[in-house]
Amino acid sequence: MFIESLTLSGVRNLSATRLAFHPKGNLFHGLNGSGKTSLLEGVYLLAVGRSFRSHIARPVITHHEDHCLVQASVQRGSLQQSIGIQRQKAGGTALRINGQTAQSHAQLAAVLPVVLLDTESLDLVYGAPESRRRYVDAALFHVEQGFLGVWQRYMRSLRQRNAGLRRGIIDADTAWRDELARAGELLAQARVGMVEQLSLRFAEIAKGLSPSLAAVELISRSGWDASMPLREALERSSQSDRDRGFTQVGPHRYDVRIRLDGRIAADNLSRGQSKLVLTALKLAQGSLLAELTAVPPVYLVDDIVAELDATHAQKVCELLAQQDGQVFMTAVEEQSLRRFWPGDEFKMFHVEQGLIQAVAV
């Protein structure tokens, strides 16, 4: 699977344009602020429905414009599909697949899986559990057909129970507890299974990037005392939940601990090691998706080579080139891209003041 062509208008500082891409490597260079990251942001917006730089639409849309538009022609084997998204500053969103209205962002995400690799993603290593839950759930969304429905069931039950707890409605506790427990157990089982698969690939890739990461691993933390069923944990926490006004145990408290030599990695990694751990996490996710779904993701890689020494930048680029998926990679200097990207399967673009132009390889 790869993006054959992309049309953008009204996306930050980018000029309205239509671009044709290489099915493997697409390398973008230009000064900071030229629009390189905005291009990746446009692809991410199309695939996920939101920006990775802002959770609201207004900053993504060009000043003086009332909307932005991103459309792509996606090649999946012998099948070609067109997808598009239009976001309004006023808040409206229109989604299209093959000329027909799509009902949810999930439909676009299913057509265009993406893996984002940028230095801001270090929240995955250092940040709150929510980032790591999203990481695991993103893989499950593409791999497990019924996952989205289970996740929605759990979150709906959680919202309803919490609303009742806040309002002091005692019946809300027991009314939603069974459904919360049923959906929560399924959600937890899916996450644990996914982390087991991700952990094997993650450890292998991390070790290949640096021998200092040979003993790195991923450990699931369920969000409640795993020695008992979730329903029992909810019952035991019931009075405390009523006092506090929210549900304290369950998969919404799930986390994935990253450990190195048996210790919490975030407390012991150097800055350079943390970037390699992040890279290994994202490559593990992408390679697993490619194997289990037969639909390789598009890798969006923002200026990562500038954050690594030459040896590790070379290794990361070699690993990306070996993946089945298409790669969009940015850097300030053209020479660094040419130096680190292996082989000749790529197309080069120059970005200057919002204008993107293909250049001779």
CSV table of C-alpha atoms in Angstrom, one decimal:
chain,number,residue,atom,x,y,z
A,1,MET,CA,0.0,0.0,0.0
A,2,PHE,CA,1.3,3.5,-0.8
A,3,ILE,CA,0.1,7.0,-1.5
A,4,GLU,CA,0.3,7.5,-5.3
A,5,SER,CA,-0.6,11.2,-5.2
A,6,LEU,CA,-1.7,13.9,-2.7
A,7,THR,CA,-3.6,17.2,-3.1
A,8,LEU,CA,-3.5,19.8,-0.4
A,9,SER,CA,-4.9,23.2,0.1
A,10,GLY,CA,-5.3,25.5,3.1
A,11,VAL,CA,-2.9,23.5,5.2
A,12,ARG,CA,-0.8,25.9,7.4
A,13,ASN,CA,1.8,27.7,5.2
A,14,LEU,CA,1.7,25.2,2.3
A,15,SER,CA,0.8,26.5,-1.1
A,16,ALA,CA,-2.0,24.6,-2.8
A,17,THR,CA,-0.4,21.7,-4.6
A,18,ARG,CA,-0.7,18.2,-6.1
A,19,LEU,CA,2.3,15.8,-5.6
A,20,ALA,CA,3.1,12.4,-7.0
A,21,PHE,CA,5.2,10.1,-4.9
A,22,HIS,CA,7.6,7.2,-5.0
A,23,PRO,CA,6.1,4.0,-3.6
A,24,LYS,CA,9.2,3.6,-1.3
A,25,GLY,CA,11.1,6.6,-0.2
A,26,ASN,CA,10.0,10.3,-0.4
A,27,LEU,CA,12.6,12.7,1.1
A,28,PHE,CA,11.8,16.3,1.8
A,29,HIS,CA,14.4,18.9,2.7
A,30,GLY,CA,14.2,22.6,3.5
A,31,LEU,CA,14.9,25.2,6.2
A,32,ASN,CA,13.0,25.1,9.5
A,33,GLY,CA,9.6,26.7,9.0
A,34,SER,CA,9.5,26.0,5.3
A,35,GLY,CA,6.6,23.6,5.5
A,36,LYS,CA,8.2,20.1,5.7
A,37,THR,CA,6.3,19.1,8.9
A,38,SER,CA,3.1,20.6,7.6
A,39,LEU,CA,3.2,18.1,4.7
A,40,LEU,CA,3.5,15.2,7.1
A,41,GLU,CA,0.7,16.9,9.2
A,42,GLY,CA,-1.5,16.9,6.1
A,43,VAL,CA,-1.0,13.2,5.5
A,44,TYR,CA,-1.6,12.4,9.2
A,45,LEU,CA,-4.8,14.6,9.2
A,46,LEU,CA,-6.1,12.6,6.3
A,47,ALA,CA,-5.4,9.2,7.9
A,48,VAL,CA,-6.3,10.0,11.5
A,49,GLY,CA,-8.7,12.9,11.3
A,50,ARG,CA,-6.7,15.3,13.4
A,51,SER,CA,-3.2,16.9,13.5
A,52,PHE,CA,-0.3,15.5,15.5
A,53,ARG,CA,0.6,19.1,16.5
A,54,SER,CA,-2.8,20.3,17.6
A,55,HIS,CA,-6.1,18.7,18.7
A,56,ILE,CA,-8.2,21.6,17.2
A,57,ALA,CA,-8.6,22.4,13.5
A,58,ARG,CA,-8.0,26.2,13.5
A,59,PRO,CA,-4.2,26.2,13.8
A,60,VAL,CA,-3.9,23.7,10.9
A,61,ILE,CA,-5.9,25.8,8.5
A,62,THR,CA,-4.1,28.6,6.6
A,63,HIS,CA,-4.7,32.1,7.9
A,64,HIS,CA,-7.5,33.9,5.9
A,65,GLU,CA,-8.8,30.5,4.7
A,66,ASP,CA,-12.0,29.0,6.2
A,67,HIS,CA,-11.1,25.4,5.5
A,68,CYS,CA,-8.3,23.0,4.6
A,69,LEU,CA,-8.6,20.0,2.2
A,70,VAL,CA,-6.4,16.9,1.8
A,71,GLN,CA,-7.1,14.3,-0.8
A,72,ALA,CA,-5.1,11.2,-1.8
A,73,SER,CA,-5.0,8.4,-4.3
A,74,VAL,CA,-4.0,5.3,-2.5
A,75,GLN,CA,-2.8,2.1,-4.2
A,76,ARG,CA,-3.5,-1.1,-2.3
A,77,GLY,CA,-2.3,-4.0,-4.4
A,78,SER,CA,-4.3,-3.8,-7.7
A,79,LEU,CA,-7.0,-1.7,-6.0
A,80,GLN,CA,-6.9,2.1,-6.2
A,81,GLN,CA,-8.9,4.2,-3.7
A,82,SER,CA,-9.4,7.9,-3.3
A,83,ILE,CA,-9.9,9.4,0.1
A,84,GLY,CA,-10.3,13.0,1.3
A,85,ILE,CA,-11.0,15.2,4.3
A,86,GLN,CA,-12.1,18.8,4.6
A,87,ARG,CA,-11.9,20.5,8.0
A,88,GLN,CA,-13.7,23.8,8.6
A,89,LYS,CA,-12.4,26.5,11.0
A,90,ALA,CA,-16.0,26.7,12.2
A,91,GLY,CA,-15.7,23.0,13.2
A,92,GLY,CA,-17.3,21.0,10.5
A,93,THR,CA,-15.7,18.0,8.9
A,94,ALA,CA,-16.4,16.2,5.6
A,95,LEU,CA,-15.0,12.8,4.8
A,96,ARG,CA,-15.0,11.0,1.4
A,97,ILE,CA,-14.0,7.6,0.2
A,98,ASN,CA,-14.2,6.9,-3.5
A,99,GLY,CA,-16.4,9.8,-4.0
A,100,GLN,CA,-18.9,8.7,-1.3
A,101,THR,CA,-19.5,10.3,2.1
A,102,ALA,CA,-17.7,8.4,4.9
A,103,GLN,CA,-19.4,8.2,8.3
A,104,SER,CA,-16.3,8.2,10.6
A,105,HIS,CA,-12.6,8.8,10.7
A,106,ALA,CA,-12.1,5.1,11.4
A,107,GLN,CA,-13.1,4.4,7.8
A,108,LEU,CA,-10.3,6.6,6.5
A,109,ALA,CA,-7.8,5.2,9.0
A,110,ALA,CA,-8.6,1.7,7.8
A,111,VAL,CA,-7.7,2.7,4.2
A,112,LEU,CA,-4.5,4.6,5.2
A,113,PRO,CA,-2.6,3.2,8.2
A,114,VAL,CA,0.2,5.5,9.3
A,115,VAL,CA,3.1,5.4,11.8
A,116,LEU,CA,4.4,8.7,13.0
A,117,LEU,CA,8.0,9.0,14.1
A,118,ASP,CA,9.1,12.4,15.4
A,119,THR,CA,10.9,13.7,18.5
A,120,GLU,CA,7.6,15.0,20.0
A,121,SER,CA,6.5,11.3,20.2
A,122,LEU,CA,9.0,10.9,23.1
A,123,ASP,CA,5.8,11.1,25.3
A,124,LEU,CA,5.6,7.5,24.4
A,125,VAL,CA,8.7,6.9,26.5
A,126,TYR,CA,8.5,9.6,29.1
A,127,GLY,CA,4.9,10.7,29.2
A,128,ALA,CA,1.6,9.7,30.8
A,129,PRO,CA,0.1,6.2,30.2
A,130,GLU,CA,-2.4,7.6,27.8
A,131,SER,CA,0.3,7.9,25.1
A,132,ARG,CA,1.2,4.2,25.5
A,133,ARG,CA,-2.5,3.2,25.5
A,134,ARG,CA,-3.0,5.0,22.2
A,135,TYR,CA,0.1,3.2,20.8
A,136,VAL,CA,-1.2,-0.2,21.6
A,137,ASP,CA,-4.8,0.6,20.6
A,138,ALA,CA,-3.7,2.0,17.2
A,139,ALA,CA,-2.2,-1.4,16.4
A,140,LEU,CA,-5.2,-3.3,17.6
A,141,PHE,CA,-7.6,-1.1,15.5
A,142,HIS,CA,-5.9,-2.3,12.3
A,143,VAL,CA,-5.3,-5.9,13.5
A,144,GLU,CA,-8.5,-6.9,15.4
A,145,GLN,CA,-11.7,-6.4,13.5
A,146,GLY,CA,-13.9,-6.1,16.6
A,147,PHE,CA,-11.6,-4.0,18.7
A,148,LEU,CA,-13.1,-0.6,18.0
A,149,GLY,CA,-16.6,-1.9,19.0
A,150,VAL,CA,-15.2,-3.3,22.3
A,151,TRP,CA,-13.3,-0.1,23.1
A,152,GLN,CA,-16.4,2.0,22.4
A,153,ARG,CA,-18.5,-0.2,24.6
A,154,TYR,CA,-16.1,0.1,27.5
A,155,MET,CA,-15.7,3.9,27.1
A,156,ARG,CA,-19.5,4.4,26.9
A,157,SER,CA,-20.1,2.3,30.0
A,158,LEU,CA,-17.3,4.2,31.8
A,159,ARG,CA,-18.8,7.6,30.9
A,160,GLN,CA,-22.2,6.5,32.1
A,161,ARG,CA,-21.0,5.1,35.4
A,162,ASN,CA,-18.8,8.1,36.1
A,163,ALA,CA,-21.7,10.5,35.4
A,164,GLY,CA,-23.9,8.6,37.8
A,165,LEU,CA,-21.1,8.6,40.5
A,166,ARG,CA,-20.6,12.3,40.1
A,167,ARG,CA,-24.3,12.9,40.6
A,168,GLY,CA,-24.6,10.6,43.6
A,169,ILE,CA,-26.9,8.1,41.8
A,170,ILE,CA,-26.1,4.8,43.6
A,171,ASP,CA,-28.0,2.7,41.1
A,172,ALA,CA,-25.6,3.9,38.3
A,173,ASP,CA,-22.8,2.0,40.0
A,174,THR,CA,-24.4,-1.4,39.8
A,175,ALA,CA,-26.3,-0.7,36.6
A,176,TRP,CA,-23.2,-0.2,34.5
A,177,ARG,CA,-20.8,-2.4,36.5
A,178,ASP,CA,-21.5,-5.7,34.6
A,179,GLU,CA,-21.2,-4.1,31.1
A,180,LEU,CA,-18.0,-2.3,32.2
A,181,ALA,CA,-16.5,-5.5,33.5
A,182,ARG,CA,-17.4,-7.5,30.4
A,183,ALA,CA,-16.1,-5.0,27.9
A,184,GLY,CA,-13.1,-4.2,30.1
A,185,GLU,CA,-12.0,-7.8,30.3
A,186,LEU,CA,-12.1,-8.2,26.5
A,187,LEU,CA,-10.3,-4.9,26.1
A,188,ALA,CA,-7.6,-5.9,28.6
A,189,GLN,CA,-7.1,-9.3,27.0
A,190,ALA,CA,-6.7,-7.7,23.5
A,191,ARG,CA,-4.1,-5.3,24.8
A,192,VAL,CA,-2.0,-7.9,26.6
A,193,GLY,CA,-2.0,-10.1,23.5
A,194,MET,CA,-0.9,-7.2,21.3
A,195,VAL,CA,1.9,-6.1,23.7
A,196,GLU,CA,3.2,-9.7,23.8
A,197,GLN,CA,3.6,-9.6,20.0
A,198,LEU,CA,5.0,-6.0,19.9
A,199,SER,CA,7.5,-6.8,22.7
A,200,LEU,CA,9.3,-9.5,20.7
A,201,ARG,CA,9.8,-7.2,17.6
A,202,PHE,CA,10.6,-4.2,19.8
A,203,ALA,CA,13.3,-6.0,21.6
A,204,GLU,CA,14.9,-7.4,18.4
A,205,ILE,CA,14.9,-4.0,16.7
A,206,ALA,CA,16.2,-2.1,19.8
A,207,LYS,CA,19.1,-4.6,20.2
A,208,GLY,CA,19.9,-4.1,16.5
A,209,LEU,CA,20.0,-0.4,16.9
A,210,SER,CA,22.2,-0.5,20.0
A,211,PRO,CA,23.7,-3.3,22.1
A,212,SER,CA,23.0,-1.2,25.2
A,213,LEU,CA,19.3,-1.9,24.6
A,214,ALA,CA,19.7,-5.7,24.5
A,215,ALA,CA,17.7,-6.1,27.7
A,216,VAL,CA,14.7,-3.9,26.9
A,217,GLU,CA,11.2,-5.2,27.2
A,218,LEU,CA,7.5,-4.2,27.4
A,219,ILE,CA,5.3,-5.1,30.4
A,220,SER,CA,1.5,-4.7,30.5
A,221,ARG,CA,-0.1,-3.3,33.6
A,222,SER,CA,-3.8,-4.0,33.5
A,223,GLY,CA,-5.2,-1.0,35.5
A,224,TRP,CA,-6.4,-3.1,38.4
A,225,ASP,CA,-5.2,-5.9,40.6
A,226,ALA,CA,-4.8,-8.7,38.0
A,227,SER,CA,-5.1,-11.4,40.6
A,228,MET,CA,-8.9,-10.9,40.5
A,229,PRO,CA,-11.5,-10.4,37.8
A,230,LEU,CA,-12.4,-6.8,36.9
A,231,ARG,CA,-15.9,-7.2,38.2
A,232,GLU,CA,-14.6,-8.1,41.7
A,233,ALA,CA,-12.1,-5.2,41.5
A,234,LEU,CA,-15.0,-2.8,40.7
A,235,GLU,CA,-17.1,-4.1,43.6
A,236,ARG,CA,-14.2,-3.7,46.0
A,237,SER,CA,-13.6,-0.1,44.8
A,238,SER,CA,-17.3,0.7,44.7
A,239,GLN,CA,-17.6,2.8,47.9
A,240,SER,CA,-14.3,4.6,47.2
A,241,ASP,CA,-15.5,5.4,43.6
A,242,ARG,CA,-18.8,6.8,45.0
A,243,ASP,CA,-16.8,9.0,47.4
A,244,ARG,CA,-14.5,10.3,44.7
A,245,GLY,CA,-17.0,10.5,41.9
A,246,PHE,CA,-15.2,8.4,39.3
A,247,THR,CA,-14.1,4.9,38.5
A,248,GLN,CA,-10.6,4.2,39.8
A,249,VAL,CA,-9.9,0.8,38.4
A,250,GLY,CA,-10.1,-0.7,34.9
A,251,PRO,CA,-8.5,-0.7,31.4
A,252,HIS,CA,-8.7,3.2,31.3
A,253,ARG,CA,-5.8,3.0,33.8
A,254,TYR,CA,-3.9,0.5,31.7
A,255,ASP,CA,-0.2,1.2,31.0
A,256,VAL,CA,2.7,-0.4,29.2
A,257,ARG,CA,5.9,-0.2,31.2
A,258,ILE,CA,9.1,0.0,29.2
A,259,ARG,CA,11.9,-1.7,31.1
A,260,LEU,CA,15.7,-1.9,30.6
A,261,ASP,CA,17.6,-4.4,32.6
A,262,GLY,CA,14.6,-4.8,34.9
A,263,ARG,CA,14.3,-1.1,35.7
A,264,ILE,CA,11.9,1.6,34.4
A,265,ALA,CA,13.6,2.7,31.2
A,266,ALA,CA,12.5,6.3,31.4
A,267,ASP,CA,14.5,6.7,34.6
A,268,ASN,CA,17.7,5.3,33.1
A,269,LEU,CA,17.8,6.1,29.4
A,270,SER,CA,20.1,8.7,28.0
A,271,ARG,CA,18.6,11.2,25.5
A,272,GLY,CA,20.1,9.3,22.6
A,273,GLN,CA,18.9,5.9,23.9
A,274,SER,CA,15.4,7.2,24.3
A,275,LYS,CA,15.2,8.2,20.7
A,276,LEU,CA,16.4,4.7,19.7
A,277,VAL,CA,13.7,3.2,22.0
A,278,LEU,CA,11.1,5.4,20.4
A,279,THR,CA,12.3,4.3,16.9
A,280,ALA,CA,12.2,0.7,17.9
A,281,LEU,CA,8.6,1.0,19.2
A,282,LYS,CA,7.4,2.6,16.0
A,283,LEU,CA,9.1,0.2,13.7
A,284,ALA,CA,7.8,-2.7,15.7
A,285,GLN,CA,4.3,-1.4,15.4
A,286,GLY,CA,4.7,-0.9,11.6
A,287,SER,CA,6.2,-4.2,10.9
A,288,LEU,CA,3.6,-6.1,12.9
A,289,LEU,CA,0.8,-4.3,11.1
A,290,ALA,CA,2.4,-5.1,7.7
A,291,GLU,CA,2.6,-8.8,8.6
A,292,LEU,CA,-0.8,-9.3,10.3
A,293,THR,CA,-2.9,-7.2,7.9
A,294,ALA,CA,-0.9,-7.4,4.6
A,295,VAL,CA,-1.3,-3.7,4.4
A,296,PRO,CA,2.0,-1.9,5.2
A,297,PRO,CA,1.6,1.5,6.8
A,298,VAL,CA,3.0,4.8,5.6
A,299,TYR,CA,5.9,6.0,7.9
A,300,LEU,CA,5.9,9.7,8.6
A,301,VAL,CA,9.4,10.5,9.9
A,302,ASP,CA,10.0,14.1,10.9
A,303,ASP,CA,13.7,15.3,11.1
A,304,ILE,CA,14.8,12.2,13.1
A,305,VAL,CA,18.2,12.1,11.5
A,306,ALA,CA,19.1,15.4,13.0
A,307,GLU,CA,18.4,14.0,16.5
A,308,LEU,CA,20.9,11.0,16.1
A,309,ASP,CA,24.6,10.6,15.5
A,310,ALA,CA,25.7,9.5,12.1
A,311,THR,CA,26.0,5.8,12.9
A,312,HIS,CA,22.5,5.5,14.4
A,313,ALA,CA,20.9,7.8,11.7
A,314,GLN,CA,22.3,5.4,9.1
A,315,LYS,CA,20.9,2.3,11.0
A,316,VAL,CA,17.4,3.9,11.3
A,317,CYS,CA,17.3,4.8,7.6
A,318,GLU,CA,18.4,1.3,6.6
A,319,LEU,CA,15.7,-0.2,8.8
A,320,LEU,CA,13.0,2.2,7.3
A,321,ALA,CA,14.1,1.3,3.8
A,322,GLN,CA,13.8,-2.4,4.7
A,323,GLN,CA,10.2,-2.0,5.8
A,324,ASP,CA,7.4,-2.9,3.3
A,325,GLY,CA,5.7,0.5,3.8
A,326,GLN,CA,6.2,3.8,2.1
A,327,VAL,CA,8.3,6.4,3.9
A,328,PHE,CA,8.0,10.2,4.0
A,329,MET,CA,11.1,11.6,5.7
A,330,THR,CA,12.1,15.2,6.3
A,331,ALA,CA,15.4,16.9,7.1
A,332,VAL,CA,16.9,20.4,6.9
A,333,GLU,CA,19.8,19.4,4.7
A,334,GLU,CA,19.5,17.6,1.4
A,335,GLN,CA,22.9,16.0,1.9
A,336,SER,CA,22.0,14.3,5.1
A,337,LEU,CA,19.1,12.6,3.4
A,338,ARG,CA,21.2,11.5,0.4
A,339,ARG,CA,23.9,10.3,2.8
A,340,PHE,CA,21.8,8.2,5.1
A,341,TRP,CA,19.0,6.9,2.8
A,342,PRO,CA,20.3,3.6,1.2
A,343,GLY,CA,20.0,2.7,-2.4
A,344,ASP,CA,18.2,4.7,-5.1
A,345,GLU,CA,14.5,3.8,-4.4
A,346,PHE,CA,13.4,7.4,-3.5
A,347,LYS,CA,12.2,10.7,-4.8
A,348,MET,CA,13.6,14.0,-3.5
A,349,PHE,CA,11.6,17.2,-2.8
A,350,HIS,CA,12.7,20.7,-1.9
A,351,VAL,CA,10.4,22.7,0.4
A,352,GLU,CA,10.8,26.5,0.5
A,353,GLN,CA,8.3,29.0,1.9
A,354,GLY,CA,5.4,26.6,1.6
A,355,LEU,CA,6.2,25.5,-2.0
A,356,ILE,CA,7.0,21.8,-2.5
A,357,GLN,CA,8.9,20.9,-5.7
A,358,ALA,CA,10.4,17.6,-6.8
A,359,VAL,CA,14.1,17.8,-7.6
A,360,ALA,CA,16.3,15.6,-9.7
A,361,VAL,CA,17.8,12.6,-7.9
